PDB file of C-alpha atoms in Angstrom:
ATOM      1  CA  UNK A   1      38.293 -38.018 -60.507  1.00 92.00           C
ATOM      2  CA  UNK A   2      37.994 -34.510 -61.352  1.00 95.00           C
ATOM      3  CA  UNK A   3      39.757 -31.878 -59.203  1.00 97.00           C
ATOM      4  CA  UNK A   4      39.381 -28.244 -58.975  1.00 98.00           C
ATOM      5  CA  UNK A   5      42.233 -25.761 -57.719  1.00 98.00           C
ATOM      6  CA  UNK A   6      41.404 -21.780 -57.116  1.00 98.00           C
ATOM      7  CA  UNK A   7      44.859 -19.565 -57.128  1.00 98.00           C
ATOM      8  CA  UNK A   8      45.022 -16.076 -57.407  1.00 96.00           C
ATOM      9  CA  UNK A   9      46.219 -13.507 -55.372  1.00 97.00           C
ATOM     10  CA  UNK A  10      44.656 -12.955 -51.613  1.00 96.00           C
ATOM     11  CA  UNK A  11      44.782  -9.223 -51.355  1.00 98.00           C
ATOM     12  CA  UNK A  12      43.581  -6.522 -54.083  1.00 98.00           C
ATOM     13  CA  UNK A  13      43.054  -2.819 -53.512  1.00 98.00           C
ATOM     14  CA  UNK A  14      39.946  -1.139 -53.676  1.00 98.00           C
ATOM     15  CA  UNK A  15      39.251  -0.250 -57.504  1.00 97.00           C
ATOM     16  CA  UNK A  16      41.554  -2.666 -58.818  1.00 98.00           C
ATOM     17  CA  UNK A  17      40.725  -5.935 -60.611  1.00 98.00           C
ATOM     18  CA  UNK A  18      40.364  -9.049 -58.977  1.00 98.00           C
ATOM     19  CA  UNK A  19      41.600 -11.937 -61.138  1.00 98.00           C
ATOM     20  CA  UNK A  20      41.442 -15.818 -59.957  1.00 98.00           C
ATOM     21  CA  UNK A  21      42.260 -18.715 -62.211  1.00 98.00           C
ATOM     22  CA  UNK A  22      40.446 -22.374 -61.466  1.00 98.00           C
ATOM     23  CA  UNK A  23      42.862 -25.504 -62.565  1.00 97.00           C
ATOM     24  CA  UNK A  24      40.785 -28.544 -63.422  1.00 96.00           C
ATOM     25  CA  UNK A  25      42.722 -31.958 -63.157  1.00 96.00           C
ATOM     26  CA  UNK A  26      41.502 -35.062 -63.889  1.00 94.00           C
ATOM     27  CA  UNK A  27      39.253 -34.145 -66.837  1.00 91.00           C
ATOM     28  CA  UNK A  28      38.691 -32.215 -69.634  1.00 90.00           C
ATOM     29  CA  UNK A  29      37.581 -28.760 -68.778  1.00 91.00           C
ATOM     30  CA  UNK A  30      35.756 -29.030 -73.114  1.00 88.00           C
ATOM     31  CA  UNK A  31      33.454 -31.688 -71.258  1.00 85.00           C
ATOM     32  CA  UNK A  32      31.666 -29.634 -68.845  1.00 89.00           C
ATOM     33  CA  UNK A  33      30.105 -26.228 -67.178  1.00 94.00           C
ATOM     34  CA  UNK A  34      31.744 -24.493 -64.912  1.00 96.00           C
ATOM     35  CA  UNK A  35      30.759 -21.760 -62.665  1.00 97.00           C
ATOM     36  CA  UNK A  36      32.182 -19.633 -59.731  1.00 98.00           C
ATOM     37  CA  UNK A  37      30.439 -18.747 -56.759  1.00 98.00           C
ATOM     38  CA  UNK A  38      31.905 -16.557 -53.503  1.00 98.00           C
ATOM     39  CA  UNK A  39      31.209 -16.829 -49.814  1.00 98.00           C
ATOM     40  CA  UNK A  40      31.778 -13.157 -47.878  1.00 98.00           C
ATOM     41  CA  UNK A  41      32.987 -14.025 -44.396  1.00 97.00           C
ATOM     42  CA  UNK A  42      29.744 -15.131 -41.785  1.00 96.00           C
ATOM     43  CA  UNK A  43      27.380 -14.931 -44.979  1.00 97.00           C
ATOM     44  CA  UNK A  44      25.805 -17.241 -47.308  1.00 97.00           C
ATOM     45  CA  UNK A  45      26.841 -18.539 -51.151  1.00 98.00           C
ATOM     46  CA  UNK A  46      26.221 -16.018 -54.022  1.00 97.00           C
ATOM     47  CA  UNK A  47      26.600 -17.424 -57.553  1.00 97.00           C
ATOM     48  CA  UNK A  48      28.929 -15.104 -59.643  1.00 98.00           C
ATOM     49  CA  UNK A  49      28.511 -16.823 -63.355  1.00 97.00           C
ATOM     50  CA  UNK A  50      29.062 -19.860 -65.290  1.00 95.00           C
ATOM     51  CA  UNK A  51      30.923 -20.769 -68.302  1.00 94.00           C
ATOM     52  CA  UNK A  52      29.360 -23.409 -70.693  1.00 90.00           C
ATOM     53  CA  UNK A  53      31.472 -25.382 -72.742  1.00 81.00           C
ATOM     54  CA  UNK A  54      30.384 -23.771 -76.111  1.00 77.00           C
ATOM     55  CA  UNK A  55      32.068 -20.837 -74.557  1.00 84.00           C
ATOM     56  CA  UNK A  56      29.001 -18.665 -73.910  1.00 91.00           C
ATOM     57  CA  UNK A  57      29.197 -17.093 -70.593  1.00 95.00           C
ATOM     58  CA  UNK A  58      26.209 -15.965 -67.987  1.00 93.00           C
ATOM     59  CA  UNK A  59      26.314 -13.711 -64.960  1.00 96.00           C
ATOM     60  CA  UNK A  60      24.817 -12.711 -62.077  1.00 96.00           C
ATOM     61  CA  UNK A  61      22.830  -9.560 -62.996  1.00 95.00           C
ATOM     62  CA  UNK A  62      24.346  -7.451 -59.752  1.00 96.00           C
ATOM     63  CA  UNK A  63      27.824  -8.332 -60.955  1.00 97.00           C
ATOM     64  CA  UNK A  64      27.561  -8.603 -64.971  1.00 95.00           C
ATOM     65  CA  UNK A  65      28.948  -4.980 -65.616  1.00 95.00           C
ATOM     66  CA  UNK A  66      32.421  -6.183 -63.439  1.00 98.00           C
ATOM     67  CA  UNK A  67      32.185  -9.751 -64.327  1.00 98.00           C
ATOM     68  CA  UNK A  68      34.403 -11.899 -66.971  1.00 98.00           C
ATOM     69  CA  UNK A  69      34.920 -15.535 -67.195  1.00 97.00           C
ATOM     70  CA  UNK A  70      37.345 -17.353 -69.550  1.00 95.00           C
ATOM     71  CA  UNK A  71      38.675 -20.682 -70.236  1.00 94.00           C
ATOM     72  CA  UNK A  72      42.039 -21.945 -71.580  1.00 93.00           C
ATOM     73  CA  UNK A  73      41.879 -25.188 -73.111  1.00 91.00           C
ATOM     74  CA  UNK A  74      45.461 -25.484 -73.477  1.00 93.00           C
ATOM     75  CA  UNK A  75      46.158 -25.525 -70.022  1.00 94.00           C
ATOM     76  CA  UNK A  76      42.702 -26.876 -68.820  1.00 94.00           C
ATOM     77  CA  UNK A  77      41.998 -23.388 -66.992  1.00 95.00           C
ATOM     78  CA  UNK A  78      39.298 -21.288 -66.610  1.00 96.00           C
ATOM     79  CA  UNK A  79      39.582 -17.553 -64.891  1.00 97.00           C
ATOM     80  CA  UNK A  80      37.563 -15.165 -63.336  1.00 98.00           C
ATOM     81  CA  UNK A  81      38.009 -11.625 -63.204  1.00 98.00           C
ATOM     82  CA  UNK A  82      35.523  -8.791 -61.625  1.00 98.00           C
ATOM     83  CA  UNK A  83      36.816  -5.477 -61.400  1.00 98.00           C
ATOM     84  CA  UNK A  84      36.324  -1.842 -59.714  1.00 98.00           C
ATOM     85  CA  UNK A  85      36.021  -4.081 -56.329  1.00 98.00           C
ATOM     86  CA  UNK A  86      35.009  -3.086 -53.042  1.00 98.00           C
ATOM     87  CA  UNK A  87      35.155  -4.022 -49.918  1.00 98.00           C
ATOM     88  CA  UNK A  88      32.066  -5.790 -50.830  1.00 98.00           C
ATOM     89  CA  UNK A  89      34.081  -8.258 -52.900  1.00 98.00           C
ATOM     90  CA  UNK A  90      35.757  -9.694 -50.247  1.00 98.00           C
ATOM     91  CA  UNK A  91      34.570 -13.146 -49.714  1.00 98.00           C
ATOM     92  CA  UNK A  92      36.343 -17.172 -50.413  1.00 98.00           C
ATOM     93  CA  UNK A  93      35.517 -17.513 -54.044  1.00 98.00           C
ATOM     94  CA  UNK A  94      35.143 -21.019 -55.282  1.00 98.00           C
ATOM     95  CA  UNK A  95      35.206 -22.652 -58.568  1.00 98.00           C
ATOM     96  CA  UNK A  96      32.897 -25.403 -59.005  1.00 98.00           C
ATOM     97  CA  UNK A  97      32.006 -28.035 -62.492  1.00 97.00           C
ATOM     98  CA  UNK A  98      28.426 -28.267 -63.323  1.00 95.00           C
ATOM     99  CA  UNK A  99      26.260 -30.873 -64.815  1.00 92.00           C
ATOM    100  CA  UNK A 100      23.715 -30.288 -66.465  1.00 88.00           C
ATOM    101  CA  UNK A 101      21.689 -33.151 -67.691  1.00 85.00           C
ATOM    102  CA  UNK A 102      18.299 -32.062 -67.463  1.00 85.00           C
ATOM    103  CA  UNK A 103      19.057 -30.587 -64.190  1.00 90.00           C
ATOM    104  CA  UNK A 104      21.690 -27.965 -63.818  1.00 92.00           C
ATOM    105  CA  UNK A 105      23.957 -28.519 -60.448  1.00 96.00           C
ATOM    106  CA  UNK A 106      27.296 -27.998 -58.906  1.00 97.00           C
ATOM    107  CA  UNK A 107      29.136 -31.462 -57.901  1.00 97.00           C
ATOM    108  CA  UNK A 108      32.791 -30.813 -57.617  1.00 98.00           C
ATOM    109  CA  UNK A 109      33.987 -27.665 -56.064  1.00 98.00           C
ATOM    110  CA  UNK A 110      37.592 -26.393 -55.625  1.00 98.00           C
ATOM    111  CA  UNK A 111      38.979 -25.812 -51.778  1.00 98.00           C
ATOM    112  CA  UNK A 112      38.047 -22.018 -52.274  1.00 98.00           C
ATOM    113  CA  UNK A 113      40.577 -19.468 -52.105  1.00 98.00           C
ATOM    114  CA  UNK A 114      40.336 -16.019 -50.097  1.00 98.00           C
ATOM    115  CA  UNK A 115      40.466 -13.154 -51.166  1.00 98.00           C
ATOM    116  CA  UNK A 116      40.212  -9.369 -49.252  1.00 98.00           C
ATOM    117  CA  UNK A 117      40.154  -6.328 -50.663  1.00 98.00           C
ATOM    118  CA  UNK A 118      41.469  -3.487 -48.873  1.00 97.00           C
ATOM    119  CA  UNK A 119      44.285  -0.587 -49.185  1.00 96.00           C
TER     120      UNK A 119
ATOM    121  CA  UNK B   1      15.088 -13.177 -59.307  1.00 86.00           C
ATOM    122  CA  UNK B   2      13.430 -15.990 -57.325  1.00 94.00           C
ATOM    123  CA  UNK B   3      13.770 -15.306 -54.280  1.00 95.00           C
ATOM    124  CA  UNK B   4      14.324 -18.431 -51.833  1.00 97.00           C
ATOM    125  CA  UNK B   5      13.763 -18.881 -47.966  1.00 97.00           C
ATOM    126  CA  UNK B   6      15.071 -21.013 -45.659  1.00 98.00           C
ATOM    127  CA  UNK B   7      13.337 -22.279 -42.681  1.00 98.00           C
ATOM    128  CA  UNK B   8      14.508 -22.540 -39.844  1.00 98.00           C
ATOM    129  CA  UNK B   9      17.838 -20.550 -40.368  1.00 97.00           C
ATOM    130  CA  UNK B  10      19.321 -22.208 -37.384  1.00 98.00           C
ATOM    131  CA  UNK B  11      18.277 -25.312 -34.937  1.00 97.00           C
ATOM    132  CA  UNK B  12      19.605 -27.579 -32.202  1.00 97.00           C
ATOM    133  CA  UNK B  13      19.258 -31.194 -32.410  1.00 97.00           C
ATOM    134  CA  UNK B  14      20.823 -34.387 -31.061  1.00 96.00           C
ATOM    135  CA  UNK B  15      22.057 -37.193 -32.679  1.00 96.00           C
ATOM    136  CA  UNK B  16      19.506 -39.534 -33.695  1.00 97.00           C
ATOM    137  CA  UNK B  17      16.565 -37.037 -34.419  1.00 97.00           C
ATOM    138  CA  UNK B  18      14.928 -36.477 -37.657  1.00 98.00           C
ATOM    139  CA  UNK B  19      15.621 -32.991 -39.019  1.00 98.00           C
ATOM    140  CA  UNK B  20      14.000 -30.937 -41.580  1.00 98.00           C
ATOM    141  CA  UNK B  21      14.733 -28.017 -43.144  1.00 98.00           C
ATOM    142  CA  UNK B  22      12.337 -26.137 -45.186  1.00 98.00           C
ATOM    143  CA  UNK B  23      13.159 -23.939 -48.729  1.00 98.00           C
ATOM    144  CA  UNK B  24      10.143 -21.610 -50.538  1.00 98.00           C
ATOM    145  CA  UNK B  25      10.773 -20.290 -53.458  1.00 98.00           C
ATOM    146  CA  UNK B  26       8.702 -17.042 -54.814  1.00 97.00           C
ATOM    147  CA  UNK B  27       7.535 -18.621 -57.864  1.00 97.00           C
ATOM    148  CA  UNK B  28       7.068 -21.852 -59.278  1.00 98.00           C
ATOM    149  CA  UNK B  29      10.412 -23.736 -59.717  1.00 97.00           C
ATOM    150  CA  UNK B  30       9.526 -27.453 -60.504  1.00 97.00           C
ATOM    151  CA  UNK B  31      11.749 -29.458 -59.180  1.00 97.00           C
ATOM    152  CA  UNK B  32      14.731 -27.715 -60.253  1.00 97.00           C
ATOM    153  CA  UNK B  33      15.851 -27.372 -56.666  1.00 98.00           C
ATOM    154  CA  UNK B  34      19.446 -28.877 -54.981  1.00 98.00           C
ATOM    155  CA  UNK B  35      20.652 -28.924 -51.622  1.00 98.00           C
ATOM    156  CA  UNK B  36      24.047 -28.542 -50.259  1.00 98.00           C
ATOM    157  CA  UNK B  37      26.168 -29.376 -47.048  1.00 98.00           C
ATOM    158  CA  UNK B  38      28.788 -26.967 -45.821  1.00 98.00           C
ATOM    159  CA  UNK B  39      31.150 -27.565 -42.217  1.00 98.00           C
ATOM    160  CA  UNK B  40      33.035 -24.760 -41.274  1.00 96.00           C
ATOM    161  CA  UNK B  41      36.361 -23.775 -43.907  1.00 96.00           C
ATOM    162  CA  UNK B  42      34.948 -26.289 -46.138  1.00 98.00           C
ATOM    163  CA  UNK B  43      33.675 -26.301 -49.697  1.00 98.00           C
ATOM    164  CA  UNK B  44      30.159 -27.078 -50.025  1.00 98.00           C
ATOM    165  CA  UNK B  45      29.045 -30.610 -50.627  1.00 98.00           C
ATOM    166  CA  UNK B  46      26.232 -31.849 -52.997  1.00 98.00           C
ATOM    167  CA  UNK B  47      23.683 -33.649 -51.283  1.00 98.00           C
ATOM    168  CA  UNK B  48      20.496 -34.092 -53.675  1.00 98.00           C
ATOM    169  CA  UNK B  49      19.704 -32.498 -56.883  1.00 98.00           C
ATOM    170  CA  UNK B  50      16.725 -32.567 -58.867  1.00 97.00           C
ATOM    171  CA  UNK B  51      14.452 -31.940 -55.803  1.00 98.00           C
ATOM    172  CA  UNK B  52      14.903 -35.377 -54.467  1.00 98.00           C
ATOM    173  CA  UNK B  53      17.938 -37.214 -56.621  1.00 97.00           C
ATOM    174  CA  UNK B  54      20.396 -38.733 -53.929  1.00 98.00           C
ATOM    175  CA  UNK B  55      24.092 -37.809 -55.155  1.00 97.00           C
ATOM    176  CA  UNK B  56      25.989 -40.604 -55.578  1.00 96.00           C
ATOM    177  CA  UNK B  57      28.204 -41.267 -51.784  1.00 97.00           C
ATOM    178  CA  UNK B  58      25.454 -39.135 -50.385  1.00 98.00           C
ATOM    179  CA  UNK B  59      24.397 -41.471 -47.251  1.00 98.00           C
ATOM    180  CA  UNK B  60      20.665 -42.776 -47.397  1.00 98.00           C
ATOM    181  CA  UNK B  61      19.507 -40.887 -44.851  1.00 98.00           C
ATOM    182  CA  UNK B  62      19.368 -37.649 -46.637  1.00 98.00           C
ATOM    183  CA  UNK B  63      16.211 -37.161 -48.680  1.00 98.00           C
ATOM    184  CA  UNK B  64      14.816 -34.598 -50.903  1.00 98.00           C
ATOM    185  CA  UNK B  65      11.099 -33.614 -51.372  1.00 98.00           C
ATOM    186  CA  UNK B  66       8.844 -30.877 -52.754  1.00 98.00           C
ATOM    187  CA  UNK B  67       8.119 -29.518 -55.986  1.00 98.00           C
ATOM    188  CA  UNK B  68       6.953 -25.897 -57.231  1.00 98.00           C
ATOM    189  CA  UNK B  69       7.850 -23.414 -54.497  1.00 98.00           C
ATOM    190  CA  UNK B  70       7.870 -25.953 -51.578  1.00 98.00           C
ATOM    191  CA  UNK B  71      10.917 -28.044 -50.523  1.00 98.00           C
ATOM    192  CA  UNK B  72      12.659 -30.152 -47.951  1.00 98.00           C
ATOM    193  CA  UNK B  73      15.594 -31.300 -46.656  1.00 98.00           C
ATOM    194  CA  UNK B  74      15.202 -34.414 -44.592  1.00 98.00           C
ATOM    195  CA  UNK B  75      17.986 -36.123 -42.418  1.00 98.00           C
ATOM    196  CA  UNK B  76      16.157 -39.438 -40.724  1.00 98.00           C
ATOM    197  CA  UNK B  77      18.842 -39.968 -38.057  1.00 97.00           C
ATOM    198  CA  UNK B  78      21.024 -36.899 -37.497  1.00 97.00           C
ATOM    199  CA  UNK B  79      25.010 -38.373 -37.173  1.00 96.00           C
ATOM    200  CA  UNK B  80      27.689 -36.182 -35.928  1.00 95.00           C
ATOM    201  CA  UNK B  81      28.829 -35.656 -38.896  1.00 96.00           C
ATOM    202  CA  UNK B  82      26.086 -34.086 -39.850  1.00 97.00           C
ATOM    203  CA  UNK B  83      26.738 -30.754 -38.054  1.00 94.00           C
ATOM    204  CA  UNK B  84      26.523 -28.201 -40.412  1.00 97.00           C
ATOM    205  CA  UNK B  85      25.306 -25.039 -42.650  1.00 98.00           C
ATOM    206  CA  UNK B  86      22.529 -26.461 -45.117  1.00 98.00           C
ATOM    207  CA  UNK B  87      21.801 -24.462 -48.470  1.00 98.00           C
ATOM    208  CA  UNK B  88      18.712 -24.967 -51.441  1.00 98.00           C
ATOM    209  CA  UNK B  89      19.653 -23.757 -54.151  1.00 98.00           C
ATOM    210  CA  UNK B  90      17.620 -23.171 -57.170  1.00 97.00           C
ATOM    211  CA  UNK B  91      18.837 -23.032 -61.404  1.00 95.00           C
ATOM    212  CA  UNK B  92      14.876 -22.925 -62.895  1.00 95.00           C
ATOM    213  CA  UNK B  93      16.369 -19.478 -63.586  1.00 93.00           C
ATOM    214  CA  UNK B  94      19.482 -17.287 -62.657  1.00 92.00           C
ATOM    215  CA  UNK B  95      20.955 -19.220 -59.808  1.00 94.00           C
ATOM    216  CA  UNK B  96      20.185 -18.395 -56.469  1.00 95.00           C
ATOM    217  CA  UNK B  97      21.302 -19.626 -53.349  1.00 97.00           C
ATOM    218  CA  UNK B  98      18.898 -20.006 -50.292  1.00 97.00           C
ATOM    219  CA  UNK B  99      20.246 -18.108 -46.679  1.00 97.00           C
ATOM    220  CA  UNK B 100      21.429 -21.328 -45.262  1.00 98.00           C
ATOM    221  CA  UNK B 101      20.322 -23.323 -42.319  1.00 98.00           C
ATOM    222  CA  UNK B 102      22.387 -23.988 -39.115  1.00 98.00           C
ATOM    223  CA  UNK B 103      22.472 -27.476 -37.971  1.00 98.00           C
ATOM    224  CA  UNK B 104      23.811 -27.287 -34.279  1.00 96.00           C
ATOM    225  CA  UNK B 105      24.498 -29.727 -32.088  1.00 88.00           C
ATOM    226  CA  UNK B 106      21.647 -29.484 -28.478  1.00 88.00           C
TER     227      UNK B 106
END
């Protein structure tokens, strides 16, 4: 079955980009939606944007000026990078593959990776 | 945005009871409402989509009800396993997540 694999590195500095990558195994990422969502530590899930397989793109309005998602095909990845971050952007960040037949949800999701932003 | 609320946002229970957990959305959403499980350093976990659509592996005693701005999450016989954060989550429009609801053990 499909699998879903955040990496990326754990600590960024304030300003700097923030750049994860999400490796899909077990399917073709061409087949699906995928989306990325982030946790900050003791709070609640925040969805950060999704990535449909035409290749269009769509982000949370409070992020979309830092947000970009991509995919590789070649390697069955998709990325996620938000920049200028904060202290505010430290959070887990999960990648997660959507359906949507009718219904749009999230029914595999990565491990979630952490990430922390400080100098 | 819609704005969603969770209700409670935390509660103690024993195993056995029947818990429910309440989401209201601001405006009219259908049924295009899903719930999710979370334990502690875990990914979260599909439970029900489409308001009341039972994911497949999801055990039976989850259910899903509600339409337009009124929804809930019912467990019939709370297991141990069952200990957790619960989250609605709606995708009528830009996706929002609901505050969560604590599931602790009385």
């Amino acid at each position: 079955q499909v699998q879903l694999q955040e990496s990326g590195p754990g600590l960024v500095k304030p300003s700097e980009t923030l750049s994860l990558t999400c490796t899909v195994s077990g399917g073709s990422i061409s087949s699906h939606y995928w989306s990325w969502i982030r946790q900050p530590p003791g709070k609640g899930l925040e969805w950060v944007g999704n990535l449909y397989n035409s290749g269009r793109t769509n982000y949370n309005p409070t992020l979309k000026s830092r947000v970009t998602i991509s995919v590789d095909t070649s390697v069955n990845q998709f990325s996620l990078k938000l920049n200028s971050v904060t202290a505010a952007d430290t959070a887990v960040y999960y990648c997660a593959r959507a359906l949507w037949i009718d219904y749009y949800y999230m029914d595999v999701w990565g491990q979630g990776t952490t990430v922390t932003v400080s100098s | 945005d819609i704005q969603m609320t969770q209700s409670p946002s935390s509660l103690s229970a024993s195993v056995g009871d029947r818990v429910s957990i309440t989401c209201r959305t601001s405006q009219s959403i259908a049924t295009y409402l899903n719930w999710y499980q979370q334990k502690p350093g875990k990914a979260p976990k599909l439970l029900i989509y489409a308001a009341s659509s039972l994911q497949s592996g999801v055990p039976s005693r989850f259910s899903g009800s509600g339409s337009g701005t009124d929804f809930t999450l019912t467990i019939s016989s709370l297991q141990p396993e069952d200990f957790a954060t619960y989250y609605c989550q709606q995708s009528y429009s830009t996706l929002t997540f609901g505050g969560g609801t604590r599931v602790e053990i009385k």
